[in-house]
């Protein structure tokens, strides 16, 4: 079987471009309309994409004066998408820093049941300071957030394992619903959590919902190498993409994992036109709709330095290294500005499309060329597709880029698997408590 | 306009009777099948019921060896029900003891958007000790749980108010998405919580999702009088029902609320037959399927004393008064045993149908008579309907009892309102931050 690439549709309001809401082809009033997201999920499914993904933060981040923010909580939304789709994977972001493992294990187990094995969890540690202020705490340090995340994952996985697959007997005649010998307390007692278990939702169809991660710091990559099965990442150049890919895959062995146990999915915002000229026109239209005040506020948050209108036509000032927030994002932004000698205004324009993700404008063939190149030169196992405007940009991708990828033998014609794991080509984990699995428990 | 009663369908796995899963008319394998619950919601909607409700606890409660437990988390499930219904209200249980107000405000705001204004929250304080052990804490005292709940509600309501109704401008031409002067930090700093806000989901269609509560202790009733708009309650006799009703309504004035601002909905498990004999046969069938070991375990939990097989044919031993758990439930059980001089086995039989709620077996007319009597003698504004087996028992209620109630002029023929609040006849709260609302802020 030839190697196939995997595609995730990153759903973001009415589009990833920060000016998408001003573009005549979007309807920003649909930001809190479930039908908008249901339409997006159906389009992705029409294109046999692996999954859709919803980002999240637990604070109003960004300047809502100039962008369409304030949408729906992902997990709550995804079960409404599960209800109107049959195949597409459903990946929601949930933070380990401001949640309890019992709730998170239970909600993802529930979504996995509801969707028939299509749930995935984008595990984030919440880099923002505003988030901490909604939970009455000072933002924990970068290292502490990842330490908590690591133990959090241990607990959640134990809870997902707490019901063995064959625990339910359903023996009406004998009055035995379950074999309680196959439902295990987890009795976890660690640094951050003490959780007795078992979970009060039976084992999810996938065993464990798919685990996704997107941190790029040292701690982030170690965490991914240990737990993640798919990794989202922002990489501007092929070289950086290759380095990141090799780096992450190299780390897997020390956790007893194989190369194919983790898929690397760099982000790409495809600006699609039927001609290159049409694509560039759309890119230009969006650029002209940028509100400079918004871009400045975003860039100030990303870099940690205050930037005002006076800064617009100068180079980016010196930026202190980040230690406690989102380390990798800040580095990416500064590197981009320096590499291409950009003014602040130009940098804002470059970031507006994908907040640091790669933006490619062109014909469906040109986009496919880009995907193919990264896929075959050790930079990607697939892609996180971030359409500039929604739903139009996703429709264009599915109707024009996907067929091109199929013709090239790079992408499926129909769903082979039943679950998200199966479509991503990943194994279903057995319960650590199942008999014959003692070796795993001990590990 | 004549006074109409309100009906909520309490959905519980394959039925409220503890032996429902053993009855030939149920399919216990559907416990984690979303289609089962979607079918139930559609049946309830066919009957123009006000709402469906899902209970919840954050531990595996009860003896899963002998009952169908381990189902889905309610909030996650309800948005999948929203997706396939148009009118029915959707009420989920969430605990204030083991959650954060920011998350809870956001999830209910999201469900309210997704359902077009049909979300309701059954606020519980989690009486069980097993629940505390899943969150690494010792169960807080009864008083502390209610103190936390009270502040929790303050925070959640502020967050729901943090976006004024007209905060979103959506002015593309001017590049102004929202009027940030109408999106307010809440800057709550209290005993239990410090939350900056604003919420990152815009104001829910109902202003505040409907607030439901079911505590019956002193603290519970005070809490309900202050916050709840609908109250579920277990009342065995008309007299107790009347007392509870009057007691709760009397408390409203001190919180500046009117009698009609809170609906009292006692539970009833209707065992329906086309003849009385058929109803009694169904009741008998279920009784014969009871697993005594299960009933004993349940009763031990409810009363706080260990009961074994030897206790079955004796009167209930002395039971110490409960101070920290579910006070009202224990009292109800002991009162029932003493009032009717029941043996433990008989008591188990009486509780098996509705865990302390009233069970009425009879024809649709007889059931309607009961509802009518309570409704007209100051014991109820409506009912929490708890079918013994599901979906069959809900179908019987909708197809036979509802028409009878309509004929008597007691129940709607079609939905009048668009939102859950409108169907319950309750006002939509304005944002405390809206101009002209200063009086409310100060209160
Ligand atoms: C495609 C992509 C999506 C992300 N989605 C989220 C998100 O939804 N919520 C969030 O808090 N962080 C999100 N992040 C940020 C990362 O999870 C991570 O917190 C960030 O990269 C900082 O971690 P680090 O210091 O390990 O790099 C995303 C990153 C990428 C590349
Ligand atoms: C109809 C009904 C439904 C209830 N549902 C739940 C529930 O889902 N979860 C829960 O923890 N408690 C539930 N309870 C229990 C109450 O919320 C409350 O915790 C209990 O009555 C103890 O509180 P009290 O000491 O104030 O009476 C329910 C009670 C009733 C009457």
mmCIF file of C-alpha atoms and ligand atoms in Angstrom, chain B residues 10 53-57 93 122-127 131 142 145-146 213-221 232-234 325-329 357 384 386, ligand 2:
data_model
loop_
_atom_site.group_PDB
_atom_site.id
_atom_site.type_symbol
_atom_site.label_atom_id
_atom_site.label_comp_id
_atom_site.label_asym_id
_atom_site.label_seq_id
_atom_site.Cartn_x
_atom_site.Cartn_y
_atom_site.Cartn_z
ATOM 1 C CA UNK B 10 -36.641 12.780 33.311
ATOM 2 C CA UNK B 53 -33.719 16.267 31.895
ATOM 3 C CA UNK B 54 -30.600 14.196 32.545
ATOM 4 C CA UNK B 55 -29.373 13.554 36.069
ATOM 5 C CA UNK B 56 -25.694 13.148 36.794
ATOM 6 C CA UNK B 57 -23.107 12.281 39.379
ATOM 7 C CA UNK B 93 -27.112 18.356 35.732
ATOM 8 C CA UNK B 122 -29.978 21.412 37.175
ATOM 9 C CA UNK B 123 -27.668 22.778 39.852
ATOM 10 C CA UNK B 124 -26.447 20.135 42.289
ATOM 11 C CA UNK B 125 -23.927 20.221 45.100
ATOM 12 C CA UNK B 126 -22.866 16.534 44.933
ATOM 13 C CA UNK B 127 -23.829 14.844 48.165
ATOM 14 C CA UNK B 131 -17.564 11.930 44.148
ATOM 15 C CA UNK B 142 -23.246 20.374 53.560
ATOM 16 C CA UNK B 145 -21.208 23.007 49.512
ATOM 17 C CA UNK B 146 -24.187 25.348 49.512
ATOM 18 C CA UNK B 213 -32.580 22.788 41.441
ATOM 19 C CA UNK B 214 -33.570 19.793 43.525
ATOM 20 C CA UNK B 215 -32.274 20.158 47.080
ATOM 21 C CA UNK B 216 -34.787 19.816 49.884
ATOM 22 C CA UNK B 217 -32.752 20.596 52.995
ATOM 23 C CA UNK B 218 -33.025 24.027 54.641
ATOM 24 C CA UNK B 219 -29.993 25.254 52.732
ATOM 25 C CA UNK B 220 -31.291 23.625 49.593
ATOM 26 C CA UNK B 221 -34.637 25.362 49.827
ATOM 27 C CA UNK B 232 -37.614 18.972 41.100
ATOM 28 C CA UNK B 233 -38.703 17.252 44.264
ATOM 29 C CA UNK B 234 -39.586 13.827 45.611
ATOM 30 C CA UNK B 325 -24.834 14.035 52.679
ATOM 31 C CA UNK B 326 -28.223 14.253 50.981
ATOM 32 C CA UNK B 327 -30.289 15.186 54.024
ATOM 33 C CA UNK B 328 -33.727 15.210 52.507
ATOM 34 C CA UNK B 329 -33.419 11.891 50.706
ATOM 35 C CA UNK B 357 -40.350 9.452 44.120
ATOM 36 C CA UNK B 384 -41.175 15.580 36.582
ATOM 37 C CA UNK B 386 -40.080 9.407 35.408
HETATM 38 C C1 LIG C 2 -35.642 14.750 40.810
HETATM 39 C C2 LIG C 2 -34.318 14.897 41.466
HETATM 40 C C3 LIG C 2 -33.204 14.818 40.664
HETATM 41 C C4 LIG C 2 -31.933 14.915 41.213
HETATM 42 N N1 LIG C 2 -30.861 14.819 40.389
HETATM 43 C C5 LIG C 2 -29.624 14.855 40.923
HETATM 44 C C6 LIG C 2 -28.502 14.689 40.108
HETATM 45 O O1 LIG C 2 -28.616 14.527 38.907
HETATM 46 N N2 LIG C 2 -27.288 14.710 40.667
HETATM 47 C C7 LIG C 2 -27.097 14.902 41.995
HETATM 48 O O2 LIG C 2 -25.971 14.925 42.438
HETATM 49 N N3 LIG C 2 -28.155 15.065 42.803
HETATM 50 C C8 LIG C 2 -29.410 15.041 42.308
HETATM 51 N N4 LIG C 2 -30.486 15.192 43.131
HETATM 52 C C9 LIG C 2 -30.239 15.442 44.550
HETATM 53 C C10 LIG C 2 -30.379 16.895 44.917
HETATM 54 O O3 LIG C 2 -29.785 17.741 43.970
HETATM 55 C C11 LIG C 2 -29.731 17.197 46.242
HETATM 56 O O4 LIG C 2 -28.332 17.048 46.140
HETATM 57 C C12 LIG C 2 -30.185 16.277 47.286
HETATM 58 O O5 LIG C 2 -31.554 16.366 47.387
HETATM 59 C C13 LIG C 2 -29.474 16.629 48.560
HETATM 60 O O6 LIG C 2 -29.552 17.987 48.841
HETATM 61 P P1 LIG C 2 -30.269 18.481 50.171
HETATM 62 O O7 LIG C 2 -29.383 18.016 51.269
HETATM 63 O O8 LIG C 2 -30.378 19.971 50.027
HETATM 64 O O9 LIG C 2 -31.616 17.842 50.178
HETATM 65 C C14 LIG C 2 -31.774 15.102 42.605
HETATM 66 C C15 LIG C 2 -32.908 15.188 43.400
HETATM 67 C C16 LIG C 2 -34.174 15.090 42.853
HETATM 68 C C17 LIG C 2 -35.360 15.205 43.734
#
